[in-house]
Short mmCIF file of N, CA and C in Angstrom, two decimals:
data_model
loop_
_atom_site.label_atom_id
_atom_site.label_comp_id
_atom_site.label_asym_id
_atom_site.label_seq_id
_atom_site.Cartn_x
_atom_site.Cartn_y
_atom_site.Cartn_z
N UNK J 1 17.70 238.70 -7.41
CA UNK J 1 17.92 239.68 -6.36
C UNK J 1 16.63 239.83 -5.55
N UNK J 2 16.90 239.34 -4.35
CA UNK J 2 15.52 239.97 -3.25
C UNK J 2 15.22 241.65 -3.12
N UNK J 3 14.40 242.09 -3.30
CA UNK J 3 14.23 243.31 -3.12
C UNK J 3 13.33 243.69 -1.32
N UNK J 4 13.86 244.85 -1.23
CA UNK J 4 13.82 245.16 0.40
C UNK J 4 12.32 246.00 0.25
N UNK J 5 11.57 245.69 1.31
CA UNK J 5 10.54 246.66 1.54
C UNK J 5 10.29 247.56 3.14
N UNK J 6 10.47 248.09 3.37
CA UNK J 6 10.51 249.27 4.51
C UNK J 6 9.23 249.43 5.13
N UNK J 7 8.71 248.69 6.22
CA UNK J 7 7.18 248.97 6.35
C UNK J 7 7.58 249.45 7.75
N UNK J 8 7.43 250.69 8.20
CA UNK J 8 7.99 251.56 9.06
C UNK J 8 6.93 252.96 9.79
N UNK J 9 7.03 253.32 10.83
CA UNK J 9 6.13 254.39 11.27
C UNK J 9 6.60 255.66 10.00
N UNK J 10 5.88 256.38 9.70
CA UNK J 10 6.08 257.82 8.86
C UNK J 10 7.31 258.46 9.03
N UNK J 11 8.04 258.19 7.99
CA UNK J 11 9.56 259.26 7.91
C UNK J 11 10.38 257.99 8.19
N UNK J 12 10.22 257.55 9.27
CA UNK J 12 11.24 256.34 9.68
C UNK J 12 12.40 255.96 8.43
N UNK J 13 10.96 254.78 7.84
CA UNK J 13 11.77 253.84 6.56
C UNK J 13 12.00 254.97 5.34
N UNK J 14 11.82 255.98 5.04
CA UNK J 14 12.30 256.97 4.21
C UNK J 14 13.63 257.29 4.95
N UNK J 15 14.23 258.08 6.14
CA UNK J 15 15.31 258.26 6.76
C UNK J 15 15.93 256.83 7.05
N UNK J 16 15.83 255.92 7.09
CA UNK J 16 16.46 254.91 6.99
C UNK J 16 17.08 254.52 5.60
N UNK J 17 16.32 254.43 4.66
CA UNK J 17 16.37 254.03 3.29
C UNK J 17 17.40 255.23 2.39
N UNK J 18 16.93 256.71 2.76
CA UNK J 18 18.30 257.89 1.94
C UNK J 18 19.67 257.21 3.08
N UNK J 19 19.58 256.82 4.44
CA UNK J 19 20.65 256.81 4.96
C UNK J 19 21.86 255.74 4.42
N UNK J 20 21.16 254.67 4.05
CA UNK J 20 21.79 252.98 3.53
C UNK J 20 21.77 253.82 2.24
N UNK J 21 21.62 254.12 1.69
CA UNK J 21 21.82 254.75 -0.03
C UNK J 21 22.82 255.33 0.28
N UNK J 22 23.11 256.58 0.65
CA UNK J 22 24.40 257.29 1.32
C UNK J 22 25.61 256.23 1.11
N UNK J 23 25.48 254.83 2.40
CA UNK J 23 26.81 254.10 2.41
C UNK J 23 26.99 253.06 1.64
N UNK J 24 25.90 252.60 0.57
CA UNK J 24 25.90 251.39 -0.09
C UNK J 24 25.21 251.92 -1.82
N UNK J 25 25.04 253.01 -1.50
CA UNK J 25 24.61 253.44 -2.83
C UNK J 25 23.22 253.03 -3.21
N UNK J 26 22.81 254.20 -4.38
CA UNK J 26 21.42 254.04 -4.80
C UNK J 26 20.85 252.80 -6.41
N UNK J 27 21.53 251.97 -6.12
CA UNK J 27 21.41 250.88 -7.29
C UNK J 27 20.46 249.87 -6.44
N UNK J 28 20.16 249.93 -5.26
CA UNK J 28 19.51 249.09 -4.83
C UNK J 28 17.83 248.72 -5.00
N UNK J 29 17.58 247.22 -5.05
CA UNK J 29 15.75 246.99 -4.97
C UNK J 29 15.43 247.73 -3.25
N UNK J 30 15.38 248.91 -2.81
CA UNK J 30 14.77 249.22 -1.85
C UNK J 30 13.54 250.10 -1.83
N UNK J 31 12.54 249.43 -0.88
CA UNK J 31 11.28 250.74 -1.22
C UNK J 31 10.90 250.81 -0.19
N UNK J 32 10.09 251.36 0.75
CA UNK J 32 9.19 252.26 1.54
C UNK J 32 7.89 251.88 1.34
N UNK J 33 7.33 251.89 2.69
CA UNK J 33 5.81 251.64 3.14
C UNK J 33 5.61 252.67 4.11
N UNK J 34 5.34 253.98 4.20
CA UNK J 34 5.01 254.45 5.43
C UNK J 34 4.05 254.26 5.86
N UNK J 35 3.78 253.98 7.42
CA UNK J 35 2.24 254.02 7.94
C UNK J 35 2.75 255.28 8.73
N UNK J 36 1.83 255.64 8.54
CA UNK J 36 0.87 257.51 9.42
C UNK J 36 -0.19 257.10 10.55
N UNK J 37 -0.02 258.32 11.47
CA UNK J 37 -0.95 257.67 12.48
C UNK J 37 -2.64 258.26 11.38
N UNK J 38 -2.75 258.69 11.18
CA UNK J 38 -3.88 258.97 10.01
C UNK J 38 -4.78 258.10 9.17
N UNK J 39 -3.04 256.98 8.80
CA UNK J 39 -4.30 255.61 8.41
C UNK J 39 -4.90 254.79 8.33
N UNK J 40 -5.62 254.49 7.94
CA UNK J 40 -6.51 253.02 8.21
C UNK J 40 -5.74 252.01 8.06
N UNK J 41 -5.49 251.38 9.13
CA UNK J 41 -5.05 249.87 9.21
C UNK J 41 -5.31 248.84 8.06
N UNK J 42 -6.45 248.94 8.13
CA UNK J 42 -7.22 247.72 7.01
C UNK J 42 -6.95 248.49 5.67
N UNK J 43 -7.06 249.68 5.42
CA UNK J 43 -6.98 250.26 4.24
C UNK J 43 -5.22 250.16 3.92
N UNK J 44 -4.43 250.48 5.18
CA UNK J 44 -2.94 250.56 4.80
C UNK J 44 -2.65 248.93 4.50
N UNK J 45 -3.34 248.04 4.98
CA UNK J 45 -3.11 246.73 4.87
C UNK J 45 -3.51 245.76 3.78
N UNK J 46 -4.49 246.45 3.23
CA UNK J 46 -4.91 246.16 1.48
C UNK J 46 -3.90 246.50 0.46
N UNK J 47 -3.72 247.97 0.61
CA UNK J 47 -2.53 248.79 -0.17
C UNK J 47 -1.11 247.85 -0.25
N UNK J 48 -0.64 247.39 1.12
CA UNK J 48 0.52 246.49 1.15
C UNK J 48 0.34 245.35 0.62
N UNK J 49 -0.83 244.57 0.81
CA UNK J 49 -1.06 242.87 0.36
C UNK J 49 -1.02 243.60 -1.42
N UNK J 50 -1.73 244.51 -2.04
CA UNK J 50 -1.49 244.67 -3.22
C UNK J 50 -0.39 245.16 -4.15
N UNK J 51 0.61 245.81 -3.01
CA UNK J 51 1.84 246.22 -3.42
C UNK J 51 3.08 245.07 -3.61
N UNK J 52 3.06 244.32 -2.14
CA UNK J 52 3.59 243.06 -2.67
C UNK J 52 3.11 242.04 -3.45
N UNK J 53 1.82 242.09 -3.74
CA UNK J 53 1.42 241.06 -4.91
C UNK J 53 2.11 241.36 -6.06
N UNK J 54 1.93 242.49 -6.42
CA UNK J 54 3.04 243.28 -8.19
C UNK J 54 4.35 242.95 -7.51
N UNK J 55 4.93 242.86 -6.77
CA UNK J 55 6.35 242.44 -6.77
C UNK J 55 6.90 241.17 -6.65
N UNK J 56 5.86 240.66 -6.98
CA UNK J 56 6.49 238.94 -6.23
C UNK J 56 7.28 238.29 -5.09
N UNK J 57 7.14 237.62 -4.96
CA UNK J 57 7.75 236.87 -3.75
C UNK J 57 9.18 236.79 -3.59
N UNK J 58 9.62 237.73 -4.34
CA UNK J 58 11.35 238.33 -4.03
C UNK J 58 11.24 239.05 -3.07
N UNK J 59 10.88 239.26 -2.40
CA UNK J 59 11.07 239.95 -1.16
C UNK J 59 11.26 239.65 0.36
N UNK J 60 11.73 241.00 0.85
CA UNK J 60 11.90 240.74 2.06
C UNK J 60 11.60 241.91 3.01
N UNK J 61 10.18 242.18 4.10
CA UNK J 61 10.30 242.88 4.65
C UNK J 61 10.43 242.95 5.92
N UNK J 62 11.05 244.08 6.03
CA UNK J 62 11.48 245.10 7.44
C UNK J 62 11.12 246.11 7.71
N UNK J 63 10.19 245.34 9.35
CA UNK J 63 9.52 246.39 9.79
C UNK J 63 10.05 247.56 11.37
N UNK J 64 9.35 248.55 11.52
CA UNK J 64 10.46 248.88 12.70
C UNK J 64 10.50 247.92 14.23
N UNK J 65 9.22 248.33 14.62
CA UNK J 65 9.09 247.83 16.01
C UNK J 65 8.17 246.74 16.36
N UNK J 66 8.77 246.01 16.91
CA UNK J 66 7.50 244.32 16.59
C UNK J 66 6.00 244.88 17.41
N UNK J 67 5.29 244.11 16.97
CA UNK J 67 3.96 244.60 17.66
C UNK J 67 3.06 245.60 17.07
N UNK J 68 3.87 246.57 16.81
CA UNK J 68 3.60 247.69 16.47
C UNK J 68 2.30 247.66 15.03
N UNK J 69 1.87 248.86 14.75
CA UNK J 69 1.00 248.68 13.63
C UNK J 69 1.52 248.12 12.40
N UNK J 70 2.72 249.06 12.25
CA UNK J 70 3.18 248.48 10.76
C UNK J 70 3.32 247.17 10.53
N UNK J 71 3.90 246.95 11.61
CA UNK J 71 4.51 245.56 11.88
C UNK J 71 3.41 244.41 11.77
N UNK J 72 2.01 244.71 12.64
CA UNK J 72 1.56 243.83 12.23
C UNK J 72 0.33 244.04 10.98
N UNK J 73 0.56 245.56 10.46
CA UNK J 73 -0.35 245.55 9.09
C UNK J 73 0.86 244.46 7.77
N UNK J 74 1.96 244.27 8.68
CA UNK J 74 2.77 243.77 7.39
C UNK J 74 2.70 241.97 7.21
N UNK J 75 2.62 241.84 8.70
CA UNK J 75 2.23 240.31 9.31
C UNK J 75 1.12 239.93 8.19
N UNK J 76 -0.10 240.59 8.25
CA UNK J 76 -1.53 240.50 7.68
C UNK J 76 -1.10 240.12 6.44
N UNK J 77 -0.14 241.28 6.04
CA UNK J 77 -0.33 241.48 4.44
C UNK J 77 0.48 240.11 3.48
N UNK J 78 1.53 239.85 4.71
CA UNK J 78 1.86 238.63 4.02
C UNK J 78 1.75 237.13 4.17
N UNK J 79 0.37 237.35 4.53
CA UNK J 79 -0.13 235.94 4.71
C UNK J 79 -0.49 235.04 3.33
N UNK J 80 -0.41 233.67 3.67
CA UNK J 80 -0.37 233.20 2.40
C UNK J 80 0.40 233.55 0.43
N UNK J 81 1.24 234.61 1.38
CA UNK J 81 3.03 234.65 0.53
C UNK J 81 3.82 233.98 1.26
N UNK J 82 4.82 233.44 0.08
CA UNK J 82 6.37 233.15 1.01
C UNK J 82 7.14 234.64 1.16
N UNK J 83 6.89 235.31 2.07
CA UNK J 83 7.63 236.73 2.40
C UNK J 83 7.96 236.58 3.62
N UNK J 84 9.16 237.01 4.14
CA UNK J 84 9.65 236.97 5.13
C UNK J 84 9.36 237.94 5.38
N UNK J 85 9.31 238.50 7.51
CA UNK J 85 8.91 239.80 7.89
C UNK J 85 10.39 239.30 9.37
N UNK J 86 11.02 240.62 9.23
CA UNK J 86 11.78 240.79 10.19
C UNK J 86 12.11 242.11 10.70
N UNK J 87 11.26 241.85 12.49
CA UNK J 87 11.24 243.48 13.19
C UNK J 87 12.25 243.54 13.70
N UNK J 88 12.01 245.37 13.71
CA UNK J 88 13.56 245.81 14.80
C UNK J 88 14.20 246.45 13.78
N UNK J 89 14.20 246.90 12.84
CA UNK J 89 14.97 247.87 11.46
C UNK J 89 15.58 248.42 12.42
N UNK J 90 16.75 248.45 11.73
CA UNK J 90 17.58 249.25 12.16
C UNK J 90 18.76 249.43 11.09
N UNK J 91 19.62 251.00 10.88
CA UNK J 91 20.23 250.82 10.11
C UNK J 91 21.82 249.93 9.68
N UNK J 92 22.23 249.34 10.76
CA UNK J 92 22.96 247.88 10.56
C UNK J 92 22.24 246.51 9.64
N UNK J 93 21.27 246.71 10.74
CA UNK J 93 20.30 245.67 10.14
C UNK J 93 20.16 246.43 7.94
N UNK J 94 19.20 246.68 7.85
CA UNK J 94 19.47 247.29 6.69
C UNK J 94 20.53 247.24 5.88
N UNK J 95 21.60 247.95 6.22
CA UNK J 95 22.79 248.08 5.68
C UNK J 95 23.58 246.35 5.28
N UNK J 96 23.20 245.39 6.09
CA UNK J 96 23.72 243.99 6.05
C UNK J 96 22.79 243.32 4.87
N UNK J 97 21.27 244.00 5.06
CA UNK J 97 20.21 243.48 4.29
C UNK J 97 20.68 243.46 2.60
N UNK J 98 21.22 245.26 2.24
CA UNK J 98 20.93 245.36 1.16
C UNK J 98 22.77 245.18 0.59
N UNK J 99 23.92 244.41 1.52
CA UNK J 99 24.70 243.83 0.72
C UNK J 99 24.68 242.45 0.39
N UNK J 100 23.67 241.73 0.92
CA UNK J 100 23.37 240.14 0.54
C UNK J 100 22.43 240.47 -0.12
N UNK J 101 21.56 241.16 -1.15
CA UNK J 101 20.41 241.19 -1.54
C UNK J 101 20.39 240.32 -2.67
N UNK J 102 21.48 239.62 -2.90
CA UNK J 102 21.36 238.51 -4.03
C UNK J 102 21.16 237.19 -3.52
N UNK J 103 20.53 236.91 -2.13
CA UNK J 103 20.39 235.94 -1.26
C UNK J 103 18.71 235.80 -1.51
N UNK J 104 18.47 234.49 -1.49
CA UNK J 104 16.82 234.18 -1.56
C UNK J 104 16.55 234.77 -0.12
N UNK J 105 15.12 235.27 -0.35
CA UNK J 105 14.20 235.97 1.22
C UNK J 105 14.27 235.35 2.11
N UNK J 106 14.40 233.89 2.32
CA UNK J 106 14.55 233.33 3.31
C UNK J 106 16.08 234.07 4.02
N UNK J 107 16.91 233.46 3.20
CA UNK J 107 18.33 233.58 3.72
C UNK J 107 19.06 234.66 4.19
N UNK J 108 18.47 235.81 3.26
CA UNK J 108 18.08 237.09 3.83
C UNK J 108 17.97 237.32 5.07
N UNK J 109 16.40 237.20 5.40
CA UNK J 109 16.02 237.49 6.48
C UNK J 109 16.97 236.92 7.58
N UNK J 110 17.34 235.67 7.50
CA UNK J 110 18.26 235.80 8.72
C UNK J 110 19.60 236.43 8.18
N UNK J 111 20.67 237.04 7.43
CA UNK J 111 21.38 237.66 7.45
C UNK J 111 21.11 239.00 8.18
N UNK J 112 19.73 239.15 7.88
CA UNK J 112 19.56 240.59 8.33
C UNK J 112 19.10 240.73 9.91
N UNK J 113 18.58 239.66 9.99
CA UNK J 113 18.36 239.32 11.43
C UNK J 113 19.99 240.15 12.14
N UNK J 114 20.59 238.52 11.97
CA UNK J 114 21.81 238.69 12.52
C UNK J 114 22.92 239.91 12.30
N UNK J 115 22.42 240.70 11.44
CA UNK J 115 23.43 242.18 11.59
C UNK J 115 22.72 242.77 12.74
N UNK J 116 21.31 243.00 12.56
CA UNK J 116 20.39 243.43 13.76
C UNK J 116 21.28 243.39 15.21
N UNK J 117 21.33 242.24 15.28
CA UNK J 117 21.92 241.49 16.75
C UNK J 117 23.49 242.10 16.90
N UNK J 118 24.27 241.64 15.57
CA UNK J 118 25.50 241.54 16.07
C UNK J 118 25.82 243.28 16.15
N UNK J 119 25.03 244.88 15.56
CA UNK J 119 24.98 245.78 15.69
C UNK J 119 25.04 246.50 17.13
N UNK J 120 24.18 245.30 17.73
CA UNK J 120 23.75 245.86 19.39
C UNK J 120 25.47 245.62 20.28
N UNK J 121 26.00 246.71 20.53
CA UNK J 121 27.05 246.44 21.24
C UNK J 121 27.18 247.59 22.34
N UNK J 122 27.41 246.90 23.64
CA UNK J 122 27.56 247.74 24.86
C UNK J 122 29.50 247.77 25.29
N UNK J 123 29.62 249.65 25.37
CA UNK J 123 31.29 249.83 25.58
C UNK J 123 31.32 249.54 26.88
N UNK J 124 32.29 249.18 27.26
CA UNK J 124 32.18 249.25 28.84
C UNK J 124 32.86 250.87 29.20
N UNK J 125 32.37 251.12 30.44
CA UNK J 125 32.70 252.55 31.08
C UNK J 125 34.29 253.06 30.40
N UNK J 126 34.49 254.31 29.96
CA UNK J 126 35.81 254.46 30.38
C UNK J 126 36.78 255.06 31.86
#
């Protein structure tokens, strides 16, 4: 089982993570990374390279907004792991993540990609 990691602005990947528990239940590998505007980059970015080191390379993280700090304290952190990083969380995305979670990280990540995508839908006017 790939386990999910949440590397997200503060509150975000926590309100994301009780929300997918809600519709898929709490049996899942899901955890949380908050970054705060408060912390140190390099310090939040040690903390992560050492958090995914104890978890091994079952993973798969999702971060919120590309570019962004988390996003790229998570880039940093998984350098020289096989960890996949895929921005844009969202709770489709998520929710697609943690019913394939018996999918290797690779394969994952694009499942979760593609809920991401196929989530985005425009109604036309009524």
């Amino acid at each position: 089982m790939t386990s999910i990691l949440l590397v997200c602005h503060a509150e975000l990947g926590a309100a994301l993570a009780a929300s997918a528990r809600v519709i898929v239940g709490d049996d899942t590998a899901l955890e949380v990374f908050d970054v705060t505007p408060s912390d140190d980059p390099q310090a939040a970015e040690n903390m992560l390279r050492q958090r995914l080191a104890a978890t091994g390379q079952g993973t798969l993280v999702l971060t919120d907004v590309p570019g962004a700090t988390p996003h790229n304290i998570a880039v940093r952190a998984v350098r020289g792991m096989d960890i996949p990083v895929v921005s844009g969380a969202s709770l489709p995305m998520l929710i697609r993540a943690l019913n394939h979670c018996r999918l290797d990280p690779d394969s994952l990540a694009r499942y979760a990609e593609a809920g991401g995508h196929r989530a985005i839908v425009r109604e036309p006017p009524a």
